[in-house]
Amino acid sequence: MTAATMEELRKKYEVVIGLEVHAQLKTKSKIFACDSTEFGNEQNTQVSPITLGMPGVLPVLNKEVVNMGILTGLALNCTIPEHCKFDRKQYFYPDLPKGYQISQYDQPICINGYLNIEGKRIGITRAHLEEDAGKLVHMGSSGIAGSSYSLVDLNRAGTPLLEIVSEPDMRSSDEARAYMEELRTTLRYIGVCDGNLEEGSMRCDANISVRPVGQKEFGTRAEIKNVNSFRALQRAIEYEIDRQIDIVESGEEVVQETRLWDDNQGVTKSMRGKEDAHDYRYFPEPDLMPLEISREWVNEIAAKMPELPQQRRERYISYGLTSYDANVLVEQQDIAYFFDKVIDLKADPKAANNFLMKEIAAYLKEEKVTIEQTKLTPESFVELINLVTTGAISNNIGKQIVVTLLKEGGSAKSIVEKQGLSVISDENALKEIVQKVIQANPSQVQLYRGGKDKLFGFFVGQVMKETQGRANPQMLNKLLKSELDG
Ligand code: ADP
Ligand code: MG
């Protein structure tokens, strides 16, 4: 199908998307055992008998997991029911030694929430706690599926997950991405998940269907797994929309199934038919008590809720930042925290933001470091901003000094003093330089006086060059005008 016809066809269909997001909760130990959840250690060294699923062992619920579940639910505007419980979800897979996963089925910890994404409300059906499985590492390269054998690493088994299930409320890949980004930012700010898609600490299954515009019932959906970046999420959705429209247009039916995104080939591939709940033989976990969550407990956690991304954006806008800038700042948590410290020290927010967005951002990118890894401190930054906003140094000099502060640290004031960088506001001194420049450029003076007004900028540039950018701009303008015109 050509791109042009697909574009036409797309107008006939509406896309429906719902996301299931697994977030790894940042607890020190696992959800039902005291093994460490630390990432990247030697394989199978964080595996207690509980994690290994030995007969006779009993799981013990980690209270911190519940705390984080409640905090997340509240941040996502969910209700936290007074009762929830755990269930066994049975399936056979080599990375699941018990033969079942402890999850929550019909009574999850969070229900009925939402996130506002650019003015639109995306419903959150539920969020439930569960344990992660282990990891298979595929080795060799001669087998049927491209590897000849697989190794099992159970360090990850039992890591707490919160599965956050959205309503089918999204209508484009852009909306799905925006929702996913807001969800990640929220989880990061409340400190429950580091949100690293590439490392798998946040994983997303995208459910996608299409229906003719105007049709009420949803179309049959496919569930796409293995999308581990925002870009992959968007590409996978776009691919899937085209695939499904093609199928419907040719008079066939979309099959409900699980498909895998192949990022190299840019396609989704059928993985398996969709399981239904009854395939899992869910039943209440007999080794764990149902969980009673008192209102006092919920209130205690609510009282610890940090500022959420949306509130933070609004606060930044109230300082005079554009909504675009506020958004960019909030997306970069470490920079936002740094910015807050600078604001606490009473620096001008817009000036601070300008440096952060331009010179500082460029430096961090170039050097591949975080702001904490530089020598810039909130105090030295504020000193610099004040020098610029009071006119003691020019903006351009400020840009140079901030780079020095990032690299070498120190105090902006003493750099200015040592290197003689302060603005020249001594009228007589500046006048002398202006006259020198005029004398040195007789032909330009003639042209200017003959009507070539644009040459004014040339003279400004010459004086700035002479003074290494230190001339007081207003004074320079005035002096040049009177010397040239007068
Ligand atoms: P399951 O438990 O089988 O995965 P759910 O009912 O929990 O199914 O739905 C999983 C996800 O699929 C939810 O995010 C939901 O919003 C989404 N979803 C359900 N129906 C559709 C559909 N027709 N098109 C797109 N997404 C859908
Ligand atoms: Mg599901």
Short mmCIF file of C-alpha atoms and ligand atoms in Angstrom, two decimals:
data_model
loop_
_atom_site.label_atom_id
_atom_site.label_comp_id
_atom_site.label_asym_id
_atom_site.label_seq_id
_atom_site.Cartn_x
_atom_site.Cartn_y
_atom_site.Cartn_z
CA MET A 1 0.00 0.00 0.00
CA THR A 2 1.36 3.43 -0.86
CA ALA A 3 1.82 6.06 1.81
CA ALA A 4 -0.73 8.34 0.17
CA THR A 5 -3.53 5.79 0.20
CA MET A 6 -2.73 4.79 3.76
CA GLU A 7 -3.01 8.42 4.78
CA GLU A 8 -6.47 8.54 3.18
CA LEU A 9 -7.50 5.28 4.84
CA ARG A 10 -6.34 6.46 8.23
CA LYS A 11 -8.98 9.16 8.17
CA LYS A 12 -11.67 6.47 8.00
CA TYR A 13 -10.51 4.83 11.23
CA GLU A 14 -10.20 5.74 14.84
CA VAL A 15 -7.36 4.31 16.88
CA VAL A 16 -7.95 3.04 20.42
CA ILE A 17 -5.04 2.47 22.78
CA GLY A 18 -4.79 1.24 26.37
CA LEU A 19 -1.46 0.76 28.13
CA GLU A 20 -0.42 -1.74 30.78
CA VAL A 21 2.70 -0.47 32.49
CA HIS A 22 4.84 -2.52 34.86
CA ALA A 23 6.83 -0.35 37.23
CA GLN A 24 9.58 -1.87 39.36
CA LEU A 25 9.22 -0.48 42.86
CA LYS A 26 12.47 0.79 44.33
CA THR A 27 12.46 -1.15 47.58
CA LYS A 28 15.71 -2.51 49.01
CA SER A 29 14.35 -6.02 49.37
CA LYS A 30 11.90 -8.17 47.45
CA ILE A 31 8.14 -8.21 47.81
CA PHE A 32 7.88 -11.48 49.78
CA ALA A 33 11.49 -12.18 50.83
CA CYS A 34 14.45 -10.29 52.27
CA ASP A 35 16.80 -10.84 49.30
CA SER A 36 18.27 -7.66 47.89
CA THR A 37 16.72 -6.18 44.74
CA GLU A 38 20.00 -4.59 43.69
CA PHE A 39 20.59 -4.66 39.95
CA GLY A 40 23.63 -6.02 38.15
CA ASN A 41 25.14 -8.46 40.65
CA GLU A 42 26.43 -11.94 39.95
CA GLN A 43 23.65 -14.23 38.72
CA ASN A 44 21.63 -16.21 41.26
CA THR A 45 23.20 -14.63 44.33
CA GLN A 46 20.01 -12.89 45.54
CA VAL A 47 17.89 -15.99 45.83
CA SER A 48 16.50 -17.12 49.15
CA PRO A 49 14.44 -20.34 49.42
CA ILE A 50 11.32 -18.15 49.09
CA THR A 51 12.52 -16.70 45.80
CA LEU A 52 13.45 -20.17 44.59
CA GLY A 53 9.97 -21.41 45.44
CA MET A 54 11.14 -24.23 47.71
CA PRO A 55 8.41 -26.40 49.17
CA GLY A 56 7.21 -25.35 52.61
CA VAL A 57 8.47 -21.78 52.56
CA LEU A 58 6.11 -18.91 53.29
CA PRO A 59 6.05 -15.48 51.68
CA VAL A 60 6.08 -12.43 53.97
CA LEU A 61 4.72 -9.18 52.55
CA ASN A 62 7.17 -6.26 52.50
CA LYS A 63 5.39 -3.28 54.06
CA GLU A 64 7.41 -0.77 52.06
CA VAL A 65 5.94 -2.25 48.87
CA VAL A 66 2.46 -1.48 50.15
CA ASN A 67 3.54 2.03 51.15
CA MET A 68 4.79 2.66 47.65
CA GLY A 69 1.66 1.14 46.13
CA ILE A 70 -0.54 3.47 48.16
CA LEU A 71 1.63 6.51 47.37
CA THR A 72 1.47 5.75 43.66
CA GLY A 73 -2.27 5.19 43.77
CA LEU A 74 -2.79 8.55 45.44
CA ALA A 75 -0.51 10.30 42.92
CA LEU A 76 -2.58 8.74 40.12
CA ASN A 77 -5.85 9.92 41.69
CA CYS A 78 -6.91 6.36 42.53
CA THR A 79 -9.13 5.06 45.28
CA ILE A 80 -7.32 2.80 47.74
CA PRO A 81 -9.89 0.20 48.80
CA GLU A 82 -9.90 -0.85 52.46
CA HIS A 83 -9.48 -4.50 51.49
CA CYS A 84 -7.28 -6.04 48.88
CA LYS A 85 -5.77 -9.47 48.49
CA PHE A 86 -3.20 -11.50 46.63
CA ASP A 87 -3.90 -14.25 44.11
CA ARG A 88 -1.95 -16.96 42.38
CA LYS A 89 -1.60 -16.70 38.65
CA GLN A 90 -0.45 -20.07 37.33
CA TYR A 91 1.65 -20.52 34.24
CA PHE A 92 4.65 -22.57 33.31
CA TYR A 93 7.82 -20.84 32.27
CA PRO A 94 11.48 -21.56 33.07
CA ASP A 95 11.99 -18.18 34.76
CA LEU A 96 9.18 -18.88 37.23
CA PRO A 97 10.37 -21.58 39.63
CA LYS A 98 7.18 -21.78 41.70
CA GLY A 99 5.00 -22.39 38.65
CA TYR A 100 2.87 -19.44 39.67
CA GLN A 101 3.23 -15.73 40.18
CA ILE A 102 1.76 -14.00 43.21
CA SER A 103 -0.30 -11.13 41.85
CA GLN A 104 -3.60 -9.40 42.56
CA TYR A 105 -6.60 -10.35 40.49
CA ASP A 106 -10.05 -9.08 41.41
CA GLN A 107 -9.16 -6.90 44.41
CA PRO A 108 -6.17 -4.73 43.50
CA ILE A 109 -4.58 -2.14 45.77
CA CYS A 110 -5.57 0.85 43.56
CA ILE A 111 -8.67 1.45 41.43
CA ASN A 112 -10.40 4.22 39.45
CA GLY A 113 -7.66 6.76 38.90
CA TYR A 114 -6.63 9.07 36.10
CA LEU A 115 -3.87 11.28 34.75
CA ASN A 116 -4.49 14.58 33.01
CA ILE A 117 -2.50 14.74 29.80
CA GLU A 118 -2.56 18.13 28.10
CA GLY A 119 -6.06 18.83 29.31
CA LYS A 120 -7.41 15.36 28.52
CA ARG A 121 -8.22 12.84 31.22
CA ILE A 122 -6.81 9.35 30.68
CA GLY A 123 -8.49 6.87 33.00
CA ILE A 124 -6.53 4.41 35.09
CA THR A 125 -8.59 1.31 35.65
CA ARG A 126 -6.44 -0.25 38.33
CA ALA A 127 -2.96 -0.81 39.64
CA HIS A 128 -2.00 -4.05 41.28
CA LEU A 129 1.03 -5.43 43.10
CA GLU A 130 2.82 -8.51 41.91
CA GLU A 131 6.22 -10.19 41.91
CA ASP A 132 8.53 -10.13 38.93
CA ALA A 133 9.82 -13.33 37.33
CA GLY A 134 13.48 -14.19 36.79
CA LYS A 135 15.35 -13.56 33.59
CA LEU A 136 16.34 -15.91 30.78
CA VAL A 137 19.65 -15.23 29.12
CA HIS A 138 19.74 -16.78 25.66
CA MET A 139 23.14 -18.17 24.70
CA GLY A 140 24.84 -19.67 21.69
CA SER A 141 23.55 -19.12 18.18
CA SER A 142 22.65 -22.36 16.51
CA GLY A 143 19.21 -23.14 17.90
CA ILE A 144 15.82 -22.77 16.27
CA ALA A 145 15.15 -19.34 17.75
CA GLY A 146 18.70 -18.18 17.14
CA SER A 147 20.19 -19.47 20.38
CA SER A 148 21.19 -23.00 21.33
CA TYR A 149 20.56 -22.84 25.07
CA SER A 150 19.32 -20.48 27.75
CA LEU A 151 20.49 -19.71 31.28
CA VAL A 152 18.20 -18.73 34.14
CA ASP A 153 19.05 -15.84 36.46
CA LEU A 154 16.65 -15.56 39.38
CA ASN A 155 18.08 -12.40 40.96
CA ARG A 156 15.14 -10.43 39.59
CA ALA A 157 12.53 -12.97 40.69
CA GLY A 158 10.39 -11.53 43.44
CA THR A 159 11.21 -7.90 42.70
CA PRO A 160 8.07 -5.87 43.47
CA LEU A 161 6.10 -4.61 40.50
CA LEU A 162 3.12 -2.34 40.28
CA GLU A 163 1.12 -3.00 37.12
CA ILE A 164 -0.76 0.14 36.13
CA VAL A 165 -3.59 -0.50 33.68
CA SER A 166 -5.10 2.39 31.74
CA GLU A 167 -8.56 2.66 30.27
CA PRO A 168 -8.66 2.43 26.46
CA ASP A 169 -8.73 6.24 26.37
CA MET A 170 -5.86 7.14 24.08
CA ARG A 171 -6.48 7.91 20.42
CA SER A 172 -3.02 8.35 18.91
CA SER A 173 0.60 7.32 19.39
CA ASP A 174 1.33 10.89 20.50
CA GLU A 175 -1.20 10.59 23.30
CA ALA A 176 0.14 7.20 24.33
CA ARG A 177 3.64 8.60 24.50
CA ALA A 178 2.54 11.67 26.46
CA TYR A 179 0.69 9.46 28.96
CA MET A 180 3.68 7.17 29.35
CA GLU A 181 6.00 10.14 29.85
CA GLU A 182 3.77 11.74 32.45
CA LEU A 183 3.43 8.42 34.23
CA ARG A 184 7.19 7.98 34.31
CA THR A 185 7.81 11.53 35.51
CA THR A 186 5.23 11.05 38.25
CA LEU A 187 6.75 7.77 39.44
CA ARG A 188 10.18 9.38 39.50
CA TYR A 189 9.11 12.44 41.48
CA ILE A 190 7.33 10.35 44.10
CA GLY A 191 10.45 8.20 44.28
CA VAL A 192 8.90 4.77 43.73
CA CYS A 193 10.51 3.79 40.41
CA ASP A 194 13.56 4.92 38.48
CA GLY A 195 11.61 4.69 35.22
CA ASN A 196 14.42 3.35 33.08
CA LEU A 197 12.75 1.81 30.02
CA GLU A 198 15.99 0.55 28.49
CA GLU A 199 16.94 -1.34 31.66
CA GLY A 200 13.43 -2.65 32.07
CA SER A 201 12.59 -0.99 35.39
CA MET A 202 9.52 0.31 33.60
CA ARG A 203 7.92 -1.87 30.92
CA CYS A 204 4.95 -1.18 28.74
CA ASP A 205 2.49 -3.42 26.89
CA ALA A 206 0.44 -1.48 24.37
CA ASN A 207 -3.08 -2.64 23.47
CA ILE A 208 -4.14 -1.31 20.12
CA SER A 209 -7.27 -1.59 18.01
CA VAL A 210 -8.90 0.34 15.20
CA ARG A 211 -12.57 0.95 14.41
CA PRO A 212 -14.35 2.79 11.60
CA VAL A 213 -15.01 6.39 12.62
CA GLY A 214 -18.46 6.54 14.17
CA GLN A 215 -18.59 2.89 15.26
CA LYS A 216 -19.37 2.48 18.93
CA GLU A 217 -17.90 -0.92 19.69
CA PHE A 218 -14.18 -1.26 19.95
CA GLY A 219 -12.34 -3.32 17.36
CA THR A 220 -10.38 -6.43 18.29
CA ARG A 221 -7.09 -5.49 19.92
CA ALA A 222 -3.57 -6.75 19.68
CA GLU A 223 -1.24 -6.47 22.64
CA ILE A 224 2.29 -5.37 21.77
CA LYS A 225 5.14 -6.36 24.06
CA ASN A 226 8.82 -5.55 24.08
CA VAL A 227 8.65 -1.81 23.54
CA ASN A 228 11.55 -0.47 25.56
CA SER A 229 11.80 3.17 24.61
CA PHE A 230 9.36 5.98 23.94
CA ARG A 231 10.40 5.95 20.32
CA ALA A 232 9.76 2.22 20.07
CA LEU A 233 6.33 2.71 21.65
CA GLN A 234 5.36 5.25 19.04
CA ARG A 235 6.79 3.32 16.12
CA ALA A 236 5.15 0.08 17.25
CA ILE A 237 1.76 1.78 17.54
CA GLU A 238 2.10 3.42 14.13
CA TYR A 239 3.08 0.12 12.54
CA GLU A 240 0.25 -1.70 14.24
CA ILE A 241 -2.36 0.85 13.14
CA ASP A 242 -1.38 0.38 9.50
CA ARG A 243 -1.29 -3.40 9.85
CA GLN A 244 -4.76 -3.54 11.37
CA ILE A 245 -6.31 -1.11 8.87
CA ASP A 246 -4.86 -3.23 6.07
CA ILE A 247 -6.48 -6.34 7.53
CA VAL A 248 -9.88 -4.73 8.02
CA GLU A 249 -9.79 -3.12 4.58
CA SER A 250 -9.12 -6.46 2.93
CA GLY A 251 -12.25 -7.85 4.59
CA GLU A 252 -10.47 -9.97 7.15
CA GLU A 253 -10.50 -9.85 10.94
CA VAL A 254 -7.85 -8.78 13.36
CA VAL A 255 -6.88 -11.66 15.63
CA GLN A 256 -6.69 -11.02 19.36
CA GLU A 257 -3.11 -11.93 20.16
CA THR A 258 0.14 -10.93 21.78
CA ARG A 259 2.68 -9.52 19.35
CA LEU A 260 6.35 -8.66 19.79
CA TRP A 261 7.87 -5.42 18.55
CA ASP A 262 11.07 -5.95 16.59
CA ASP A 263 12.91 -2.66 16.84
CA ASN A 264 15.50 -3.50 14.17
CA GLN A 265 13.01 -4.53 11.53
CA GLY A 266 10.41 -2.00 12.63
CA VAL A 267 7.59 -4.57 12.66
CA THR A 268 5.39 -6.41 15.15
CA LYS A 269 5.34 -10.22 14.97
CA SER A 270 2.80 -12.66 16.29
CA MET A 271 4.04 -14.26 19.51
CA ARG A 272 1.12 -16.17 20.93
CA GLY A 273 -2.64 -16.20 21.11
CA LYS A 274 -4.06 -14.08 23.89
CA GLU A 275 -4.60 -15.89 27.16
CA ASP A 276 -7.82 -15.27 29.00
CA ALA A 277 -8.01 -14.93 32.74
CA HIS A 278 -9.34 -18.49 33.08
CA ASP A 279 -6.20 -19.83 31.43
CA TYR A 280 -4.29 -18.73 34.49
CA ARG A 281 -6.49 -20.56 37.02
CA TYR A 282 -6.39 -17.62 39.41
CA PHE A 283 -7.22 -18.37 43.03
CA PRO A 284 -6.61 -16.49 46.30
CA GLU A 285 -3.05 -16.92 47.57
CA PRO A 286 -3.49 -19.17 50.60
CA ASP A 287 -0.12 -18.25 52.16
CA LEU A 288 -0.91 -14.55 52.56
CA MET A 289 -3.55 -12.81 54.63
CA PRO A 290 -5.88 -10.44 52.81
CA LEU A 291 -4.57 -6.92 53.22
CA GLU A 292 -6.53 -4.39 55.28
CA ILE A 293 -5.48 -0.83 54.57
CA SER A 294 -6.76 1.52 57.26
CA ARG A 295 -7.68 5.10 56.42
CA GLU A 296 -5.05 6.26 58.94
CA TRP A 297 -2.43 4.44 56.93
CA VAL A 298 -3.60 6.08 53.70
CA ASN A 299 -3.68 9.52 55.35
CA GLU A 300 -0.21 9.07 56.75
CA ILE A 301 1.10 8.37 53.26
CA ALA A 302 -0.94 11.17 51.69
CA ALA A 303 0.72 13.59 54.11
CA LYS A 304 4.11 12.64 52.67
CA MET A 305 3.11 13.22 49.04
CA PRO A 306 5.78 15.34 47.35
CA GLU A 307 4.96 17.98 44.75
CA LEU A 308 3.70 16.29 41.58
CA PRO A 309 4.90 17.17 38.07
CA GLN A 310 1.76 19.09 37.15
CA GLN A 311 1.91 21.25 40.28
CA ARG A 312 5.58 21.85 39.68
CA ARG A 313 4.93 22.96 36.09
CA GLU A 314 2.29 25.39 37.31
CA ARG A 315 4.66 26.77 39.92
CA TYR A 316 7.36 27.36 37.31
CA ILE A 317 4.88 29.09 35.03
CA SER A 318 3.91 31.34 37.94
CA TYR A 319 7.59 32.45 38.03
CA GLY A 320 7.20 33.68 34.47
CA LEU A 321 8.62 30.66 32.60
CA THR A 322 6.84 29.64 29.40
CA SER A 323 4.89 26.41 29.61
CA TYR A 324 7.38 24.87 27.19
CA ASP A 325 10.32 25.78 29.42
CA ALA A 326 8.47 24.65 32.54
CA ASN A 327 7.86 21.32 30.89
CA VAL A 328 11.46 20.81 29.81
CA LEU A 329 12.66 21.69 33.30
CA VAL A 330 10.25 19.29 35.04
CA GLU A 331 11.28 16.45 32.73
CA GLN A 332 14.84 16.75 34.03
CA GLN A 333 14.43 16.00 37.69
CA ASP A 334 17.98 16.72 38.85
CA ILE A 335 17.99 20.07 37.06
CA ALA A 336 14.57 20.91 38.50
CA TYR A 337 15.85 20.23 42.03
CA PHE A 338 18.90 22.39 41.34
CA PHE A 339 16.64 25.14 39.99
CA ASP A 340 14.53 24.98 43.17
CA LYS A 341 17.62 25.50 45.34
CA VAL A 342 18.57 28.48 43.21
CA ILE A 343 15.08 29.95 43.56
CA ASP A 344 15.23 29.43 47.34
CA LEU A 345 18.35 31.61 47.30
CA LYS A 346 16.23 34.34 45.69
CA ALA A 347 17.74 34.37 42.21
CA ASP A 348 15.78 35.64 39.23
CA PRO A 349 13.95 32.54 37.88
CA LYS A 350 13.97 33.56 34.22
CA ALA A 351 17.67 34.38 34.22
CA ALA A 352 18.43 31.09 36.00
CA ASN A 353 16.30 29.18 33.53
CA ASN A 354 18.03 30.80 30.55
CA PHE A 355 21.44 29.64 31.70
CA LEU A 356 20.10 26.18 32.53
CA MET A 357 18.42 25.74 29.15
CA LYS A 358 21.32 27.05 27.07
CA GLU A 359 24.90 27.14 28.35
CA ILE A 360 24.47 24.62 31.14
CA ALA A 361 22.42 22.17 29.05
CA ALA A 362 24.98 22.37 26.25
CA TYR A 363 27.84 21.73 28.68
CA LEU A 364 26.13 18.73 30.32
CA LYS A 365 25.38 17.21 26.94
CA GLU A 366 28.89 17.77 25.62
CA GLU A 367 30.60 16.39 28.74
CA LYS A 368 27.96 13.68 29.32
CA VAL A 369 27.65 14.53 33.02
CA THR A 370 24.81 15.38 35.37
CA ILE A 371 24.60 18.76 37.04
CA GLU A 372 25.66 17.23 40.36
CA GLN A 373 28.83 15.99 38.73
CA THR A 374 29.91 19.52 37.80
CA LYS A 375 31.58 22.07 40.05
CA LEU A 376 28.66 24.48 39.82
CA THR A 377 26.87 24.98 43.14
CA PRO A 378 23.52 26.72 43.66
CA GLU A 379 25.38 29.42 45.61
CA SER A 380 27.96 30.17 42.94
CA PHE A 381 25.26 30.12 40.28
CA VAL A 382 23.12 32.61 42.19
CA GLU A 383 26.09 34.92 42.62
CA LEU A 384 26.64 34.84 38.88
CA ILE A 385 22.97 35.46 38.07
CA ASN A 386 22.94 38.46 40.40
CA LEU A 387 26.00 39.94 38.69
CA VAL A 388 24.18 39.71 35.37
CA THR A 389 20.77 40.93 36.53
CA THR A 390 22.27 43.94 38.31
CA GLY A 391 24.26 44.83 35.20
CA ALA A 392 27.65 44.40 36.87
CA ILE A 393 28.71 42.10 34.05
CA SER A 394 27.28 41.65 30.58
CA ASN A 395 25.18 38.68 29.61
CA ASN A 396 27.91 37.45 27.30
CA ILE A 397 30.52 37.55 30.04
CA GLY A 398 28.01 35.71 32.24
CA LYS A 399 27.82 32.94 29.65
CA GLN A 400 31.60 32.55 29.71
CA ILE A 401 31.81 32.54 33.49
CA VAL A 402 29.10 29.91 33.92
CA VAL A 403 31.21 27.50 31.87
CA THR A 404 34.21 28.24 34.11
CA LEU A 405 32.06 27.62 37.17
CA LEU A 406 30.86 24.30 35.74
CA LYS A 407 34.41 23.19 34.97
CA GLU A 408 36.44 24.64 37.78
CA GLY A 409 34.04 25.92 40.39
CA GLY A 410 34.93 28.98 42.41
CA SER A 411 33.18 32.27 42.89
CA ALA A 412 31.79 34.35 40.04
CA LYS A 413 32.73 37.59 41.82
CA SER A 414 36.36 36.67 42.22
CA ILE A 415 36.60 35.49 38.60
CA VAL A 416 35.22 38.86 37.51
CA GLU A 417 37.70 40.71 39.71
CA LYS A 418 40.72 38.61 38.80
CA GLN A 419 40.09 38.75 35.06
CA GLY A 420 38.80 42.32 35.00
CA LEU A 421 35.49 41.37 33.44
CA SER A 422 33.13 43.86 34.98
CA VAL A 423 31.15 46.16 32.77
CA ILE A 424 32.79 49.45 31.77
CA SER A 425 30.34 52.08 32.93
CA ASP A 426 32.87 54.84 33.29
CA GLU A 427 31.62 57.32 30.72
CA ASN A 428 34.98 58.98 30.05
CA ALA A 429 36.81 55.68 29.63
CA LEU A 430 34.17 54.43 27.24
CA LYS A 431 34.10 57.69 25.30
CA GLU A 432 37.82 57.37 24.66
CA ILE A 433 37.37 53.92 23.17
CA VAL A 434 34.44 55.08 21.05
CA GLN A 435 36.50 57.94 19.65
CA LYS A 436 39.38 55.60 18.94
CA VAL A 437 37.12 53.27 16.97
CA ILE A 438 35.66 56.18 14.98
CA GLN A 439 39.11 57.45 14.10
CA ALA A 440 40.24 54.04 13.00
CA ASN A 441 37.35 53.60 10.55
CA PRO A 442 37.01 56.78 8.49
CA SER A 443 35.41 55.19 5.42
CA GLN A 444 32.67 53.48 7.48
CA VAL A 445 32.02 56.79 9.25
CA GLN A 446 31.58 58.47 5.89
CA LEU A 447 29.17 55.80 4.67
CA TYR A 448 27.20 55.95 7.92
CA ARG A 449 26.88 59.71 7.79
CA GLY A 450 25.86 59.38 4.13
CA GLY A 451 22.77 57.42 5.24
CA LYS A 452 23.92 53.82 5.74
CA ASP A 453 22.28 53.47 9.19
CA LYS A 454 22.94 49.78 9.38
CA LEU A 455 26.62 50.48 9.99
CA PHE A 456 25.74 51.46 13.56
CA GLY A 457 25.92 47.81 14.49
CA PHE A 458 29.41 47.61 13.03
CA PHE A 459 30.61 50.33 15.42
CA VAL A 460 28.95 48.63 18.38
CA GLY A 461 30.75 45.44 17.42
CA GLN A 462 34.11 47.20 17.15
CA VAL A 463 33.79 48.73 20.62
CA MET A 464 32.70 45.40 22.08
CA LYS A 465 35.75 43.82 20.48
CA GLU A 466 38.01 46.47 21.97
CA THR A 467 36.48 45.95 25.42
CA GLN A 468 36.10 42.16 25.27
CA GLY A 469 32.35 42.57 25.51
CA ARG A 470 32.52 44.69 28.64
CA ALA A 471 31.04 47.98 27.44
CA ASN A 472 27.81 48.99 29.18
CA PRO A 473 25.38 48.58 26.25
CA GLN A 474 23.07 51.52 27.02
CA MET A 475 25.95 53.88 27.60
CA LEU A 476 27.71 52.66 24.48
CA ASN A 477 24.62 53.31 22.38
CA LYS A 478 24.27 56.82 23.71
CA LEU A 479 27.95 57.67 23.25
CA LEU A 480 28.16 56.26 19.74
CA LYS A 481 25.05 58.14 18.67
CA SER A 482 26.31 61.44 19.92
CA GLU A 483 29.83 60.94 18.52
CA LEU A 484 28.62 59.79 15.09
CA ASP A 485 25.59 61.99 14.63
CA GLY A 486 26.72 65.00 16.61
P1 ADP B 1 -6.35 -8.38 29.89
O1 ADP B 1 -6.53 -8.58 31.35
O2 ADP B 1 -6.81 -9.49 29.06
O3 ADP B 1 -4.98 -7.92 29.53
P2 ADP B 1 -7.80 -5.93 30.18
O4 ADP B 1 -9.27 -5.83 30.09
O5 ADP B 1 -7.17 -5.86 31.51
O6 ADP B 1 -7.37 -7.23 29.45
O7 ADP B 1 -7.20 -4.81 29.27
C1 ADP B 1 -5.87 -4.64 29.11
C2 ADP B 1 -5.61 -3.31 28.45
O8 ADP B 1 -6.17 -3.27 27.15
C3 ADP B 1 -6.20 -2.13 29.18
O9 ADP B 1 -5.22 -1.10 29.22
C4 ADP B 1 -7.37 -1.71 28.32
O10 ADP B 1 -7.58 -0.32 28.38
C5 ADP B 1 -6.90 -2.10 26.95
N1 ADP B 1 -7.98 -2.43 26.01
C6 ADP B 1 -9.06 -3.19 26.24
N2 ADP B 1 -9.81 -3.30 25.13
C7 ADP B 1 -9.16 -2.61 24.15
C8 ADP B 1 -9.41 -2.36 22.77
N3 ADP B 1 -10.46 -2.87 22.14
N4 ADP B 1 -8.53 -1.60 22.10
C9 ADP B 1 -7.45 -1.11 22.69
N5 ADP B 1 -7.16 -1.31 23.98
C10 ADP B 1 -8.00 -2.05 24.71
MG MG B 2 -3.64 -7.49 31.44
#
